[in-house]
PDB file of C-alpha atoms in Angstrom:
ATOM      1  CA  UNK D  21     -17.103  -6.127  20.302  1.00 42.00           C
ATOM      2  CA  UNK D  22     -13.869  -4.322  21.090  1.00 47.00           C
ATOM      3  CA  UNK D  23     -13.378  -0.642  20.282  1.00 53.00           C
ATOM      4  CA  UNK D  24     -10.163  -0.259  18.330  1.00 59.00           C
ATOM      5  CA  UNK D  25     -10.523   3.355  17.218  1.00 58.00           C
ATOM      6  CA  UNK D  26      -8.823   6.433  18.635  1.00 61.00           C
ATOM      7  CA  UNK D  27     -10.210   7.723  21.927  1.00 67.00           C
ATOM      8  CA  UNK D  28     -10.878  11.169  20.449  1.00 75.00           C
ATOM      9  CA  UNK D  29     -12.833   9.725  17.509  1.00 85.00           C
ATOM     10  CA  UNK D  30     -16.487  10.692  17.114  1.00 91.00           C
ATOM     11  CA  UNK D  31     -19.147   9.580  14.661  1.00 94.00           C
ATOM     12  CA  UNK D  32     -21.869  11.959  13.499  1.00 95.00           C
ATOM     13  CA  UNK D  33     -24.994  10.074  12.435  1.00 96.00           C
ATOM     14  CA  UNK D  34     -27.257  12.018  10.076  1.00 95.00           C
ATOM     15  CA  UNK D  35     -30.624  10.537   9.181  1.00 93.00           C
ATOM     16  CA  UNK D  36     -34.192  11.872   9.124  1.00 92.00           C
ATOM     17  CA  UNK D  37     -35.423   8.471  10.299  1.00 90.00           C
ATOM     18  CA  UNK D  38     -35.453   8.740  14.105  1.00 91.00           C
ATOM     19  CA  UNK D  39     -35.520   4.976  14.732  1.00 91.00           C
ATOM     20  CA  UNK D  40     -32.553   4.467  12.384  1.00 90.00           C
ATOM     21  CA  UNK D  41     -30.625   7.189  14.169  1.00 91.00           C
ATOM     22  CA  UNK D  42     -31.344   5.778  17.594  1.00 93.00           C
ATOM     23  CA  UNK D  43     -30.438   2.263  16.523  1.00 92.00           C
ATOM     24  CA  UNK D  44     -27.045   3.337  15.159  1.00 93.00           C
ATOM     25  CA  UNK D  45     -26.426   5.569  18.172  1.00 93.00           C
ATOM     26  CA  UNK D  46     -27.055   2.607  20.470  1.00 94.00           C
ATOM     27  CA  UNK D  47     -24.740   0.325  18.487  1.00 94.00           C
ATOM     28  CA  UNK D  48     -21.868   2.779  18.524  1.00 93.00           C
ATOM     29  CA  UNK D  49     -22.370   3.554  22.174  1.00 92.00           C
ATOM     30  CA  UNK D  50     -22.249  -0.164  23.025  1.00 92.00           C
ATOM     31  CA  UNK D  51     -18.859  -0.629  21.329  1.00 91.00           C
ATOM     32  CA  UNK D  52     -17.480   2.521  22.993  1.00 90.00           C
ATOM     33  CA  UNK D  53     -17.416   4.918  20.063  1.00 90.00           C
ATOM     34  CA  UNK D  54     -18.567   8.477  20.797  1.00 91.00           C
ATOM     35  CA  UNK D  55     -21.604   9.398  18.750  1.00 94.00           C
ATOM     36  CA  UNK D  56     -23.825  12.412  18.122  1.00 94.00           C
ATOM     37  CA  UNK D  57     -26.833  12.449  15.792  1.00 94.00           C
ATOM     38  CA  UNK D  58     -28.642  14.962  13.616  1.00 95.00           C
ATOM     39  CA  UNK D  59     -31.995  14.775  11.866  1.00 94.00           C
ATOM     40  CA  UNK D  60     -30.716  16.436   8.702  1.00 94.00           C
ATOM     41  CA  UNK D  61     -27.549  17.470   6.902  1.00 94.00           C
ATOM     42  CA  UNK D  62     -28.695  21.065   7.192  1.00 95.00           C
ATOM     43  CA  UNK D  63     -28.900  20.750  10.991  1.00 94.00           C
ATOM     44  CA  UNK D  64     -25.424  19.194  11.054  1.00 94.00           C
ATOM     45  CA  UNK D  65     -23.892  21.992   8.985  1.00 92.00           C
ATOM     46  CA  UNK D  66     -25.675  24.652  11.029  1.00 92.00           C
ATOM     47  CA  UNK D  67     -24.407  23.097  14.247  1.00 91.00           C
ATOM     48  CA  UNK D  68     -20.802  23.243  12.914  1.00 87.00           C
ATOM     49  CA  UNK D  69     -19.482  20.475  15.256  1.00 89.00           C
ATOM     50  CA  UNK D  70     -15.696  19.889  15.514  1.00 86.00           C
ATOM     51  CA  UNK D  71     -14.485  17.694  12.650  1.00 84.00           C
ATOM     52  CA  UNK D  72     -11.119  16.606  14.010  1.00 80.00           C
ATOM     53  CA  UNK D  73     -11.065  12.823  14.418  1.00 81.00           C
ATOM     54  CA  UNK D  74     -14.634  12.601  13.097  1.00 89.00           C
ATOM     55  CA  UNK D  75     -16.499  10.331  10.723  1.00 91.00           C
ATOM     56  CA  UNK D  76     -19.894  11.083   9.254  1.00 93.00           C
ATOM     57  CA  UNK D  77     -22.528   8.409   8.617  1.00 94.00           C
ATOM     58  CA  UNK D  78     -25.345   9.848   6.528  1.00 93.00           C
ATOM     59  CA  UNK D  79     -28.431   8.680   4.690  1.00 91.00           C
ATOM     60  CA  UNK D  80     -28.595   9.562   0.998  1.00 88.00           C
ATOM     61  CA  UNK D  81     -32.176  10.845   0.820  1.00 88.00           C
ATOM     62  CA  UNK D  82     -33.146  13.519   3.322  1.00 90.00           C
ATOM     63  CA  UNK D  83     -35.173  16.739   3.268  1.00 90.00           C
ATOM     64  CA  UNK D  84     -32.976  19.629   2.376  1.00 92.00           C
ATOM     65  CA  UNK D  85     -29.324  18.898   1.729  1.00 92.00           C
ATOM     66  CA  UNK D  86     -28.815  15.304   0.524  1.00 90.00           C
ATOM     67  CA  UNK D  87     -26.126  12.915   1.639  1.00 89.00           C
ATOM     68  CA  UNK D  88     -24.418  13.367  -1.717  1.00 88.00           C
ATOM     69  CA  UNK D  89     -24.333  17.134  -1.338  1.00 90.00           C
ATOM     70  CA  UNK D  90     -22.958  16.770   2.193  1.00 91.00           C
ATOM     71  CA  UNK D  91     -20.213  14.359   1.051  1.00 88.00           C
ATOM     72  CA  UNK D  92     -19.211  16.805  -1.672  1.00 88.00           C
ATOM     73  CA  UNK D  93     -19.155  19.653   0.817  1.00 88.00           C
ATOM     74  CA  UNK D  94     -17.021  17.718   3.310  1.00 87.00           C
ATOM     75  CA  UNK D  95     -14.506  16.773   0.593  1.00 81.00           C
ATOM     76  CA  UNK D  96     -13.908  20.393  -0.385  1.00 78.00           C
ATOM     77  CA  UNK D  97     -11.433  21.026   2.436  1.00 65.00           C
ATOM     78  CA  UNK D  98      -8.052  19.345   2.908  1.00 60.00           C
ATOM     79  CA  UNK D  99      -9.074  17.970   6.316  1.00 65.00           C
ATOM     80  CA  UNK D 100     -12.637  16.995   5.613  1.00 77.00           C
ATOM     81  CA  UNK D 101     -13.939  14.054   7.613  1.00 87.00           C
ATOM     82  CA  UNK D 102     -14.660  10.701   5.898  1.00 88.00           C
ATOM     83  CA  UNK D 103     -18.281  10.196   4.966  1.00 90.00           C
ATOM     84  CA  UNK D 104     -19.993   6.805   4.981  1.00 91.00           C
ATOM     85  CA  UNK D 105     -23.257   6.822   3.020  1.00 89.00           C
ATOM     86  CA  UNK D 106     -26.207   4.636   3.970  1.00 88.00           C
ATOM     87  CA  UNK D 107     -28.423   3.750   1.040  1.00 84.00           C
ATOM     88  CA  UNK D 108     -31.499   1.710   0.130  1.00 78.00           C
ATOM     89  CA  UNK D 109     -31.311  -0.811  -2.714  1.00 70.00           C
ATOM     90  CA  UNK D 110     -32.919   1.647  -5.148  1.00 70.00           C
ATOM     91  CA  UNK D 111     -30.403   4.327  -4.134  1.00 73.00           C
ATOM     92  CA  UNK D 112     -27.200   2.418  -5.068  1.00 74.00           C
ATOM     93  CA  UNK D 113     -26.597   4.581  -8.189  1.00 78.00           C
ATOM     94  CA  UNK D 114     -26.884   7.625  -5.905  1.00 77.00           C
ATOM     95  CA  UNK D 115     -24.439   6.013  -3.460  1.00 77.00           C
ATOM     96  CA  UNK D 116     -21.949   5.521  -6.263  1.00 77.00           C
ATOM     97  CA  UNK D 117     -22.455   9.172  -7.185  1.00 80.00           C
ATOM     98  CA  UNK D 118     -21.691  10.012  -3.541  1.00 79.00           C
ATOM     99  CA  UNK D 119     -18.450   8.016  -3.744  1.00 78.00           C
ATOM    100  CA  UNK D 120     -17.455  10.133  -6.748  1.00 78.00           C
ATOM    101  CA  UNK D 121     -18.324  13.200  -4.684  1.00 75.00           C
ATOM    102  CA  UNK D 122     -15.796  12.141  -2.062  1.00 78.00           C
ATOM    103  CA  UNK D 123     -17.598   9.665   0.200  1.00 83.00           C
ATOM    104  CA  UNK D 124     -15.373   7.063   1.803  1.00 82.00           C
ATOM    105  CA  UNK D 125     -17.832   4.141   1.511  1.00 84.00           C
ATOM    106  CA  UNK D 126     -21.437   3.236   1.192  1.00 84.00           C
ATOM    107  CA  UNK D 127     -23.487   0.628   3.032  1.00 86.00           C
ATOM    108  CA  UNK D 128     -26.647  -0.797   1.551  1.00 83.00           C
ATOM    109  CA  UNK D 129     -29.760  -1.272   3.711  1.00 82.00           C
ATOM    110  CA  UNK D 130     -30.495  -3.501   5.469  1.00 81.00           C
ATOM    111  CA  UNK D 131     -27.015  -3.864   6.897  1.00 84.00           C
ATOM    112  CA  UNK D 132     -25.722  -5.873   9.839  1.00 86.00           C
ATOM    113  CA  UNK D 133     -23.854  -4.384  12.781  1.00 90.00           C
ATOM    114  CA  UNK D 134     -20.422  -5.610  11.681  1.00 90.00           C
ATOM    115  CA  UNK D 135     -20.814  -4.177   8.184  1.00 87.00           C
ATOM    116  CA  UNK D 136     -21.423  -0.631   9.396  1.00 91.00           C
ATOM    117  CA  UNK D 137     -18.861  -0.882  12.192  1.00 91.00           C
ATOM    118  CA  UNK D 138     -16.213  -2.155   9.776  1.00 89.00           C
ATOM    119  CA  UNK D 139     -16.929   0.750   7.392  1.00 88.00           C
ATOM    120  CA  UNK D 140     -16.720   3.293  10.201  1.00 90.00           C
ATOM    121  CA  UNK D 141     -13.494   1.852  11.680  1.00 88.00           C
ATOM    122  CA  UNK D 142     -11.851   1.705   8.245  1.00 87.00           C
ATOM    123  CA  UNK D 143     -12.827   5.306   7.551  1.00 84.00           C
ATOM    124  CA  UNK D 144     -11.533   6.486  10.939  1.00 84.00           C
ATOM    125  CA  UNK D 145      -8.256   4.558  10.544  1.00 82.00           C
ATOM    126  CA  UNK D 146      -7.730   6.026   7.071  1.00 78.00           C
ATOM    127  CA  UNK D 147      -8.416   9.516   8.455  1.00 71.00           C
ATOM    128  CA  UNK D 148      -5.936   8.977  11.292  1.00 65.00           C
ATOM    129  CA  UNK D 149      -3.246   7.917   8.781  1.00 67.00           C
ATOM    130  CA  UNK D 150      -3.937  10.953   6.608  1.00 67.00           C
ATOM    131  CA  UNK D 151      -3.695  13.327   9.572  1.00 65.00           C
ATOM    132  CA  UNK D 152      -0.437  11.692  10.694  1.00 65.00           C
ATOM    133  CA  UNK D 153       0.949  12.057   7.155  1.00 67.00           C
ATOM    134  CA  UNK D 154      -0.029  15.713   6.991  1.00 72.00           C
ATOM    135  CA  UNK D 155       1.579  16.368  10.363  1.00 74.00           C
ATOM    136  CA  UNK D 156       4.783  14.661   9.236  1.00 77.00           C
ATOM    137  CA  UNK D 157       4.839  16.665   6.014  1.00 81.00           C
ATOM    138  CA  UNK D 158       4.394  19.975   7.869  1.00 82.00           C
ATOM    139  CA  UNK D 159       7.299  19.065  10.164  1.00 87.00           C
ATOM    140  CA  UNK D 160       9.560  18.210   7.211  1.00 88.00           C
ATOM    141  CA  UNK D 161       8.629  21.412   5.359  1.00 89.00           C
ATOM    142  CA  UNK D 162       9.483  23.416   8.483  1.00 91.00           C
ATOM    143  CA  UNK D 163      12.944  21.796   8.580  1.00 92.00           C
ATOM    144  CA  UNK D 164      13.497  22.500   4.876  1.00 92.00           C
ATOM    145  CA  UNK D 165      12.754  26.157   5.500  1.00 93.00           C
ATOM    146  CA  UNK D 166      15.720  26.329   7.921  1.00 94.00           C
ATOM    147  CA  UNK D 167      18.138  25.444   5.106  1.00 94.00           C
ATOM    148  CA  UNK D 168      20.187  28.185   3.507  1.00 94.00           C
ATOM    149  CA  UNK D 169      19.926  28.615  -0.270  1.00 94.00           C
ATOM    150  CA  UNK D 170      23.219  26.822  -0.862  1.00 94.00           C
ATOM    151  CA  UNK D 171      22.322  23.991   1.532  1.00 94.00           C
ATOM    152  CA  UNK D 172      19.068  23.477  -0.340  1.00 93.00           C
ATOM    153  CA  UNK D 173      20.914  23.392  -3.671  1.00 94.00           C
ATOM    154  CA  UNK D 174      23.213  20.702  -2.320  1.00 94.00           C
ATOM    155  CA  UNK D 175      20.277  18.702  -0.955  1.00 93.00           C
ATOM    156  CA  UNK D 176      18.449  18.937  -4.280  1.00 91.00           C
ATOM    157  CA  UNK D 177      21.552  17.563  -5.992  1.00 91.00           C
ATOM    158  CA  UNK D 178      21.809  14.687  -3.527  1.00 89.00           C
ATOM    159  CA  UNK D 179      18.136  13.837  -4.014  1.00 85.00           C
ATOM    160  CA  UNK D 180      18.738  13.713  -7.761  1.00 85.00           C
ATOM    161  CA  UNK D 181      21.399  11.095  -7.089  1.00 84.00           C
ATOM    162  CA  UNK D 182      24.389  13.271  -7.938  1.00 89.00           C
ATOM    163  CA  UNK D 183      27.816  12.638  -6.371  1.00 89.00           C
ATOM    164  CA  UNK D 184      29.513  15.345  -4.313  1.00 90.00           C
ATOM    165  CA  UNK D 185      31.971  16.021  -7.109  1.00 92.00           C
ATOM    166  CA  UNK D 186      29.155  16.531  -9.636  1.00 93.00           C
ATOM    167  CA  UNK D 187      27.308  18.854  -7.259  1.00 93.00           C
ATOM    168  CA  UNK D 188      30.562  20.784  -6.711  1.00 94.00           C
ATOM    169  CA  UNK D 189      30.956  21.315 -10.470  1.00 94.00           C
ATOM    170  CA  UNK D 190      27.309  22.336 -10.884  1.00 93.00           C
ATOM    171  CA  UNK D 191      27.538  24.901  -8.107  1.00 94.00           C
ATOM    172  CA  UNK D 192      31.104  25.991  -8.888  1.00 94.00           C
ATOM    173  CA  UNK D 193      32.320  25.166  -5.381  1.00 94.00           C
ATOM    174  CA  UNK D 194      34.825  22.653  -3.998  1.00 94.00           C
ATOM    175  CA  UNK D 195      33.830  19.084  -3.081  1.00 92.00           C
ATOM    176  CA  UNK D 196      34.955  19.834   0.456  1.00 94.00           C
ATOM    177  CA  UNK D 197      32.508  22.748   0.628  1.00 95.00           C
ATOM    178  CA  UNK D 198      29.753  20.455  -0.664  1.00 94.00           C
ATOM    179  CA  UNK D 199      30.511  18.079   2.202  1.00 93.00           C
ATOM    180  CA  UNK D 200      30.205  20.914   4.723  1.00 94.00           C
ATOM    181  CA  UNK D 201      26.844  22.022   3.274  1.00 94.00           C
ATOM    182  CA  UNK D 202      25.734  18.413   3.179  1.00 93.00           C
ATOM    183  CA  UNK D 203      26.615  17.864   6.858  1.00 94.00           C
ATOM    184  CA  UNK D 204      24.850  21.066   7.880  1.00 94.00           C
ATOM    185  CA  UNK D 205      21.748  20.128   5.915  1.00 94.00           C
ATOM    186  CA  UNK D 206      21.669  16.621   7.333  1.00 92.00           C
ATOM    187  CA  UNK D 207      21.832  18.089  10.853  1.00 94.00           C
ATOM    188  CA  UNK D 208      19.087  20.646  10.216  1.00 94.00           C
ATOM    189  CA  UNK D 209      16.862  18.021   8.583  1.00 93.00           C
ATOM    190  CA  UNK D 210      17.591  15.544  11.453  1.00 91.00           C
ATOM    191  CA  UNK D 211      18.484  12.945   8.828  1.00 88.00           C
ATOM    192  CA  UNK D 212      20.825  10.172   9.967  1.00 85.00           C
ATOM    193  CA  UNK D 213      21.410   8.815   6.471  1.00 81.00           C
ATOM    194  CA  UNK D 214      21.127   9.930   2.865  1.00 82.00           C
ATOM    195  CA  UNK D 215      18.112   7.675   2.470  1.00 80.00           C
ATOM    196  CA  UNK D 216      16.438   9.508   5.373  1.00 81.00           C
ATOM    197  CA  UNK D 217      17.093  12.789   3.627  1.00 86.00           C
ATOM    198  CA  UNK D 218      15.685  11.550   0.323  1.00 83.00           C
ATOM    199  CA  UNK D 219      12.572  10.201   2.091  1.00 80.00           C
ATOM    200  CA  UNK D 220      11.973  13.523   3.800  1.00 84.00           C
ATOM    201  CA  UNK D 221      12.338  15.533   0.611  1.00 86.00           C
ATOM    202  CA  UNK D 222       9.917  13.139  -1.088  1.00 80.00           C
ATOM    203  CA  UNK D 223       7.373  13.580   1.687  1.00 75.00           C
ATOM    204  CA  UNK D 224       7.665  17.353   1.320  1.00 80.00           C
ATOM    205  CA  UNK D 225       6.775  17.243  -2.371  1.00 72.00           C
ATOM    206  CA  UNK D 226       3.575  15.193  -1.853  1.00 57.00           C
ATOM    207  CA  UNK D 227       0.569  17.450  -2.222  1.00 45.00           C
TER     208      UNK D 227
END
């Protein structure tokens, strides 16, 4: 089985069942995914391991903090890691509750190797895409902050689909001046075309 996840990815396995932990650790190690395990959610939280590039695989029922409570806690922050919940047949309603609490997926026991690996890889890929999107948004916002007030007004008009002449009337300036502000804004935003500019401004407004 080929490892197709990022090299810095790590999976935290949380389960009070030692044999289940060791089995999943072995599987992930075999396919080349870094793994670290904990016997409880409380131990995981207390350890405070780095969460960048991480995915959590947790059982639902454990002494102390449950898998549902952990999923809810991880989803509180903007950069919380994806949580895959492992559940027994009788715990499916709890697993669904965990999904509502922010879990990325749930796998019902007994599961085969490919099922859990697929869930983990999907969660890690989604996390990677989200991190890339957040990074891109921060970069665009930083560029927007370099615009002068008048440049931003011109950009806002362009994004609304207004022609230079209309923007000129709205701002009580000449069309030639609008063109100058537009050129300056395009340069600061590193936008080659108007569509580039519109895409960037759209990215910046996504929360």
